[in-house]
Short mmCIF file of C-alpha atoms in Angstrom, two decimals:
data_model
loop_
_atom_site.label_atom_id
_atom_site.label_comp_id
_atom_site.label_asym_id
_atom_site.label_seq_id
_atom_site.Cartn_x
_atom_site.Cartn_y
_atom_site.Cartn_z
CA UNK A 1 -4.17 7.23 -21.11
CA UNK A 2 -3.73 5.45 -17.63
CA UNK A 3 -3.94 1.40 -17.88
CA UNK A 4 -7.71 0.43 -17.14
CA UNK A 5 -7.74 -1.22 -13.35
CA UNK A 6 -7.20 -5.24 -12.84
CA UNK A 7 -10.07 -6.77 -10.90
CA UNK A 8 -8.13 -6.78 -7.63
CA UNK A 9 -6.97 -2.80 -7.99
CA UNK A 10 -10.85 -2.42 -8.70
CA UNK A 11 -12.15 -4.18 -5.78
CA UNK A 12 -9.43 -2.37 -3.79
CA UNK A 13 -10.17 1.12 -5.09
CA UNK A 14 -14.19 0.10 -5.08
CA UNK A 15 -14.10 -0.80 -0.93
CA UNK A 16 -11.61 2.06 0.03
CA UNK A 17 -14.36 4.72 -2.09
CA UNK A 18 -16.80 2.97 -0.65
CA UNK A 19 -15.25 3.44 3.09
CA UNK A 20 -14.74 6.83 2.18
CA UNK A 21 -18.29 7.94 1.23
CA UNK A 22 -19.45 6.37 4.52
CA UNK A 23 -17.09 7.96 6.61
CA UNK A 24 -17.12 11.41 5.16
CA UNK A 25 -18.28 13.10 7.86
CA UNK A 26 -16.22 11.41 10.36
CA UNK A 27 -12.99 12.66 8.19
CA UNK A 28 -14.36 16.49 7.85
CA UNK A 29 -15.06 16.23 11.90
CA UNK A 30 -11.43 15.15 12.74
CA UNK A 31 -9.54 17.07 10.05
CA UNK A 32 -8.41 13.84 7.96
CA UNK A 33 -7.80 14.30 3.98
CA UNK A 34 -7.45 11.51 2.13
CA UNK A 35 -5.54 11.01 -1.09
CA UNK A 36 -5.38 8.13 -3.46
CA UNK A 37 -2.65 8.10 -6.26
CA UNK A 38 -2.31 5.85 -8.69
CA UNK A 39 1.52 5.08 -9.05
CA UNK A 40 3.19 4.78 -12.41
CA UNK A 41 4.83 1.79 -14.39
CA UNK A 42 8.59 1.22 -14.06
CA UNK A 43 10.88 3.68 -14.96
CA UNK A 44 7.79 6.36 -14.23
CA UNK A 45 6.51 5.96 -10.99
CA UNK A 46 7.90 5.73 -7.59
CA UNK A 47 10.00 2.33 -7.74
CA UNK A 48 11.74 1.18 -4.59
CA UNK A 49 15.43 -0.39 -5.61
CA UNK A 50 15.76 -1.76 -1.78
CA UNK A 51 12.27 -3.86 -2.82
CA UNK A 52 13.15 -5.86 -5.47
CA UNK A 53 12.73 -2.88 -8.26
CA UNK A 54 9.00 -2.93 -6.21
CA UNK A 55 6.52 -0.48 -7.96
CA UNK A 56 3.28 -0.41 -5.57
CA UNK A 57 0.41 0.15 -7.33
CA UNK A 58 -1.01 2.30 -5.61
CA UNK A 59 -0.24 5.24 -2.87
CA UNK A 60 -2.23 6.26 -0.26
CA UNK A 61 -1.75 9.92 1.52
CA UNK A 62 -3.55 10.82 4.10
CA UNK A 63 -3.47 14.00 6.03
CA UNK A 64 -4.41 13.79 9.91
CA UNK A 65 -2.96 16.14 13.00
CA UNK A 66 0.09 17.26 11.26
CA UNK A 67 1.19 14.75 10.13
CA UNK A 68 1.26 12.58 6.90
CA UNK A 69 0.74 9.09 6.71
CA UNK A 70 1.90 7.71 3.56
CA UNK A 71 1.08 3.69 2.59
CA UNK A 72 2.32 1.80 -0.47
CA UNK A 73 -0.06 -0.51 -1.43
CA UNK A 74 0.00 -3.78 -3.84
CA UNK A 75 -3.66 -4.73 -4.16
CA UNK A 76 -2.64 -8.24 -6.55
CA UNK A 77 -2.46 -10.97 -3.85
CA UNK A 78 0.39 -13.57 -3.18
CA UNK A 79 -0.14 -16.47 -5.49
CA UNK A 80 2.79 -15.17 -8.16
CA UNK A 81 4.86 -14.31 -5.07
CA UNK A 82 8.16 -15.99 -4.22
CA UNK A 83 7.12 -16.81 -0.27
CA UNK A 84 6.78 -14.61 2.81
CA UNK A 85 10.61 -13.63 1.76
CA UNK A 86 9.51 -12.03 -1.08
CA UNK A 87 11.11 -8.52 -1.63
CA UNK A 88 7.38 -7.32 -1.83
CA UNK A 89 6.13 -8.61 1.42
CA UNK A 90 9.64 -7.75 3.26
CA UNK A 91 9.33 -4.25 1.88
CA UNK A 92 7.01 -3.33 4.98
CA UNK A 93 10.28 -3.46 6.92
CA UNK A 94 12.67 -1.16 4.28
CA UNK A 95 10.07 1.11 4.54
CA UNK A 96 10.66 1.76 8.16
CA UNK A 97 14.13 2.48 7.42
CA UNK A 98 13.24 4.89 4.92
CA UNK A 99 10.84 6.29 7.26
CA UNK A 100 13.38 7.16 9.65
CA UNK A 101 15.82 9.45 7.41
CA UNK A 102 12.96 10.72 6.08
CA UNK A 103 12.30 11.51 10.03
CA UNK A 104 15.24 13.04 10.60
CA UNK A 105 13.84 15.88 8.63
CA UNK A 106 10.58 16.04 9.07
CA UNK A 107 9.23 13.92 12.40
CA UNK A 108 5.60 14.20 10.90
CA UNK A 109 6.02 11.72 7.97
CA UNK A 110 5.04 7.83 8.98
CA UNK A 111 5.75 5.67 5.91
CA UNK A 112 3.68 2.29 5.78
CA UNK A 113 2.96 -0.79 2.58
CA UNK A 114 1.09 -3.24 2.44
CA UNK A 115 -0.09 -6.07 0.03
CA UNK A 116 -3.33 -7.31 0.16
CA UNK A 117 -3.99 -10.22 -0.70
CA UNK A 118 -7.35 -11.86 -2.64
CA UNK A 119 -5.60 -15.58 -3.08
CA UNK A 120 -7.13 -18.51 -0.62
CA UNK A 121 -4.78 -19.51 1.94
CA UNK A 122 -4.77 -22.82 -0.15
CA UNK A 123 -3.40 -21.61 -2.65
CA UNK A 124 -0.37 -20.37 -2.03
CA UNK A 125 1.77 -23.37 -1.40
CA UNK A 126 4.31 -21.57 0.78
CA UNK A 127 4.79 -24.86 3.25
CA UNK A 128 2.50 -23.75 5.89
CA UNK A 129 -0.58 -25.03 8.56
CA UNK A 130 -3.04 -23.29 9.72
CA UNK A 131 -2.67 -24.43 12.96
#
């Protein structure tokens, strides 16, 4: 049995249906498909070594024109993170390079992550203004 959802994968998995339902028809009239996955635990799921040992939580395919967008996505927020050098937050960068070998042999896949981020700017004691 899967691990029940945190608040933040909820609220994440809550909009994105939400988004969905509202933009069916747009999706059927342009051909997109979308897939959610929910990624397993370490040692399970699809772990990135180059990240830190970085398991996203979840992994969003979608389908569009030939081609395949896939997007890693860590719905928990920054406040347990190490600073914008955290292997998690830099991982938006690896996965370019790993997009391009993937490229070489297929020029249709386009490989994306994110974390979003719930935690008040505030919060995160990382040194910064906002201005």
């Amino acid at each position: 049995m899967p691990v029940a959802l945190n608040e933040s994968e909820y609220t994440f998995v809550d909009h994105l249906s939400t988004y969905c339902t509202d933009k069916k028809e747009d999706f059927a009239a342009k051909g997109i498909e979308l897939f959610l996955l929910r990624n397993q635990s370490r040692g399970k799921g699809i772990g990135f070594f180059e990240a830190g040992n970085f398991y996203p939580d979840f992994i969003l395919w979608i389908l569009h024109g030939g081609k395949q967008y896939v997007t890693f996505i860590e719905p928990h927020g920054l406040l347990h993170g190490s600073g914008p050098a955290d292997p998690k937050i830099q991982f938006h960068k690896k996965i370019k390079e790993i997009e391009e070998r993937c490229q070489s042999q297929d020029p249709n896949i386009i490989l994306n992550s994110f974390v979003l981020s719930w935690t008040p700017f505030a919060q995160l004691n990382w040194g910064w203004s906002r201005m």
